[in-house]
PDB file of C-alpha atoms in Angstrom:
ATOM      1  CA  MET O   1      -0.025  -0.064   0.056  1.00  0.00           C
ATOM      2  CA  ASN O   2       1.110   3.459  -0.829  1.00  0.00           C
ATOM      3  CA  ARG O   3       0.752   6.847   0.294  1.00  0.00           C
ATOM      4  CA  ARG O   4      -2.175   7.418  -2.063  1.00  0.00           C
ATOM      5  CA  GLU O   5      -3.851   4.174  -1.300  1.00  0.00           C
ATOM      6  CA  LEU O   6      -3.470   4.765   2.637  1.00  0.00           C
ATOM      7  CA  VAL O   7      -5.207   8.107   2.197  1.00  0.00           C
ATOM      8  CA  LYS O   8      -7.977   6.678   0.118  1.00  0.00           C
ATOM      9  CA  THR O   9      -8.557   3.719   2.447  1.00  0.00           C
ATOM     10  CA  LEU O  10      -8.520   6.125   5.769  1.00  0.00           C
ATOM     11  CA  ALA O  11     -10.993   8.437   3.699  1.00  0.00           C
ATOM     12  CA  ASP O  12     -13.564   5.729   3.142  1.00  0.00           C
ATOM     13  CA  LYS O  13     -13.011   3.983   6.698  1.00  0.00           C
ATOM     14  CA  MET O  14     -13.208   7.441   8.601  1.00  0.00           C
ATOM     15  CA  SER O  15     -16.196   8.911   6.182  1.00  0.00           C
ATOM     16  CA  VAL O  16     -14.197  12.004   5.629  1.00  0.00           C
ATOM     17  CA  THR O  17     -12.732  13.618   2.409  1.00  0.00           C
ATOM     18  CA  GLN O  18      -9.536  12.364   0.832  1.00  0.00           C
ATOM     19  CA  ALA O  19      -8.045  15.959   1.794  1.00  0.00           C
ATOM     20  CA  GLU O  20      -8.897  15.337   5.486  1.00  0.00           C
ATOM     21  CA  ALA O  21      -7.520  12.046   5.239  1.00  0.00           C
ATOM     22  CA  MET O  22      -4.250  13.501   3.713  1.00  0.00           C
ATOM     23  CA  ARG O  23      -4.063  16.158   6.440  1.00  0.00           C
ATOM     24  CA  PHE O  24      -4.435  13.321   9.114  1.00  0.00           C
ATOM     25  CA  VAL O  25      -1.303  11.119   7.677  1.00  0.00           C
ATOM     26  CA  GLN O  26       0.764  14.460   7.365  1.00  0.00           C
ATOM     27  CA  ALA O  27       0.048  15.050  10.988  1.00  0.00           C
ATOM     28  CA  TRP O  28       0.687  11.531  11.809  1.00  0.00           C
ATOM     29  CA  GLU O  29       4.226  11.497  10.084  1.00  0.00           C
ATOM     30  CA  GLU O  30       4.905  15.036  11.865  1.00  0.00           C
ATOM     31  CA  THR O  31       4.090  13.733  15.067  1.00  0.00           C
ATOM     32  CA  THR O  32       6.027  10.703  14.859  1.00  0.00           C
ATOM     33  CA  THR O  33       9.067  12.482  13.570  1.00  0.00           C
ATOM     34  CA  GLU O  34       8.820  14.755  16.549  1.00  0.00           C
ATOM     35  CA  ALA O  35       8.502  11.900  19.114  1.00  0.00           C
ATOM     36  CA  LEU O  36      11.368  10.190  17.407  1.00  0.00           C
ATOM     37  CA  GLU O  37      13.532  13.151  17.638  1.00  0.00           C
ATOM     38  CA  SER O  38      12.823  14.294  21.173  1.00  0.00           C
ATOM     39  CA  ASP O  39      12.270  11.086  23.026  1.00  0.00           C
ATOM     40  CA  GLY O  40      13.786   8.615  20.760  1.00  0.00           C
ATOM     41  CA  SER O  41      10.528   6.250  20.548  1.00  0.00           C
ATOM     42  CA  LEU O  42       6.964   6.103  20.112  1.00  0.00           C
ATOM     43  CA  MET O  43       4.994   3.078  21.414  1.00  0.00           C
ATOM     44  CA  LEU O  44       1.265   2.420  20.332  1.00  0.00           C
ATOM     45  CA  LEU O  45       0.322  -0.504  22.867  1.00  0.00           C
ATOM     46  CA  GLY O  46      -0.684  -3.511  20.793  1.00  0.00           C
ATOM     47  CA  PHE O  47       0.613  -2.279  17.442  1.00  0.00           C
ATOM     48  CA  GLY O  48       4.345  -1.580  18.058  1.00  0.00           C
ATOM     49  CA  THR O  49       6.993   0.634  19.030  1.00  0.00           C
ATOM     50  CA  LEU O  50       9.280   2.855  16.568  1.00  0.00           C
ATOM     51  CA  SER O  51      12.762   3.534  17.756  1.00  0.00           C
ATOM     52  CA  ALA O  52      15.283   5.788  16.846  1.00  0.00           C
ATOM     53  CA  TRP O  53      19.042   4.253  16.682  1.00  0.00           C
ATOM     54  CA  GLU O  54      22.455   5.264  15.803  1.00  0.00           C
ATOM     55  CA  GLN O  55      24.037   3.302  12.848  1.00  0.00           C
ATOM     56  CA  THR O  56      27.628   3.358  13.148  1.00  0.00           C
ATOM     57  CA  GLU O  57      30.217   4.231  10.550  1.00  0.00           C
ATOM     58  CA  ARG O  58      31.014   1.282   8.620  1.00  0.00           C
ATOM     59  CA  ILE O  59      32.555  -0.030   5.451  1.00  0.00           C
ATOM     60  CA  GLY O  60      30.533  -0.498   2.328  1.00  0.00           C
ATOM     61  CA  ARG O  61      31.071  -1.904  -1.338  1.00  0.00           C
ATOM     62  CA  ASN O  62      30.092  -0.617  -4.284  1.00  0.00           C
ATOM     63  CA  PRO O  63      27.932  -3.504  -6.092  1.00  0.00           C
ATOM     64  CA  ARG O  64      28.978  -2.450  -9.713  1.00  0.00           C
ATOM     65  CA  ASN O  65      32.804  -2.078  -9.220  1.00  0.00           C
ATOM     66  CA  GLY O  66      33.451  -3.904  -5.968  1.00  0.00           C
ATOM     67  CA  VAL O  67      35.194  -0.461  -4.548  1.00  0.00           C
ATOM     68  CA  ALA O  68      35.142  -0.270  -0.736  1.00  0.00           C
ATOM     69  CA  TYR O  69      34.027   3.170   0.702  1.00  0.00           C
ATOM     70  CA  MET O  70      33.067   4.533   4.408  1.00  0.00           C
ATOM     71  CA  ILE O  71      29.223   4.906   5.131  1.00  0.00           C
ATOM     72  CA  ARG O  72      28.637   7.755   7.433  1.00  0.00           C
ATOM     73  CA  ALA O  73      27.034   7.007  10.916  1.00  0.00           C
ATOM     74  CA  ARG O  74      23.266   8.349  10.960  1.00  0.00           C
ATOM     75  CA  ARG O  75      20.252   7.666  12.645  1.00  0.00           C
ATOM     76  CA  SER O  76      17.705   5.322  11.695  1.00  0.00           C
ATOM     77  CA  VAL O  77      14.494   3.797  12.774  1.00  0.00           C
ATOM     78  CA  LYS O  78      13.607   0.381  14.123  1.00  0.00           C
ATOM     79  CA  PHE O  79       9.871  -1.111  14.362  1.00  0.00           C
ATOM     80  CA  LYS O  80       9.194  -3.905  16.770  1.00  0.00           C
ATOM     81  CA  PRO O  81       5.956  -5.154  16.181  1.00  0.00           C
ATOM     82  CA  GLY O  82       3.242  -5.540  19.276  1.00  0.00           C
ATOM     83  CA  LYS O  83       1.759  -8.816  20.323  1.00  0.00           C
ATOM     84  CA  LEU O  84      -1.713  -7.974  19.204  1.00  0.00           C
ATOM     85  CA  LEU O  85      -0.360  -6.975  15.648  1.00  0.00           C
ATOM     86  CA  LEU O  86       1.726 -10.251  15.613  1.00  0.00           C
ATOM     87  CA  LYS O  87      -1.459 -12.477  16.642  1.00  0.00           C
ATOM     88  CA  ARG O  88      -3.468 -10.858  14.043  1.00  0.00           C
ATOM     89  CA  LEU O  89      -1.148 -11.276  11.212  1.00  0.00           C
ATOM     90  CA  ASN O  90      -0.382 -14.972  12.155  1.00  0.00           C
ATOM     91  CA  ALA O  91      -4.237 -15.671  12.744  1.00  0.00           C
ATOM     92  CA  SER O  92      -4.959 -14.149   8.906  1.00  0.00           C
ATOM     93  CA  SER O  93      -1.848 -16.233   7.697  1.00  0.00           C
ATOM     94  CA  SER O  94      -3.079 -19.552   9.110  1.00  0.00           C
ATOM     95  CA  LYS O  95      -6.396 -19.750   7.281  1.00  0.00           C
TER      96      LYS O  95
END
């Protein structure tokens, strides 16, 4: 599902316009980013936890020519799914 499909699905489920659903998605993105920047994590009980973490500097390799180069340290995000999300995913896959 991409952003456009998400907005359309949210608009249908919430009985709002796609413009309103888009504002909701944008607000969600901003709020999530702010939470990760300030607290380092965002926990949604049952759904999962988004956590910011520091990737260390490391050596990478260009797949085209095999030349090694240094990849700079950077912040990234991990997602740990919650128990309810995993339960629903596994229940639907076992049918």
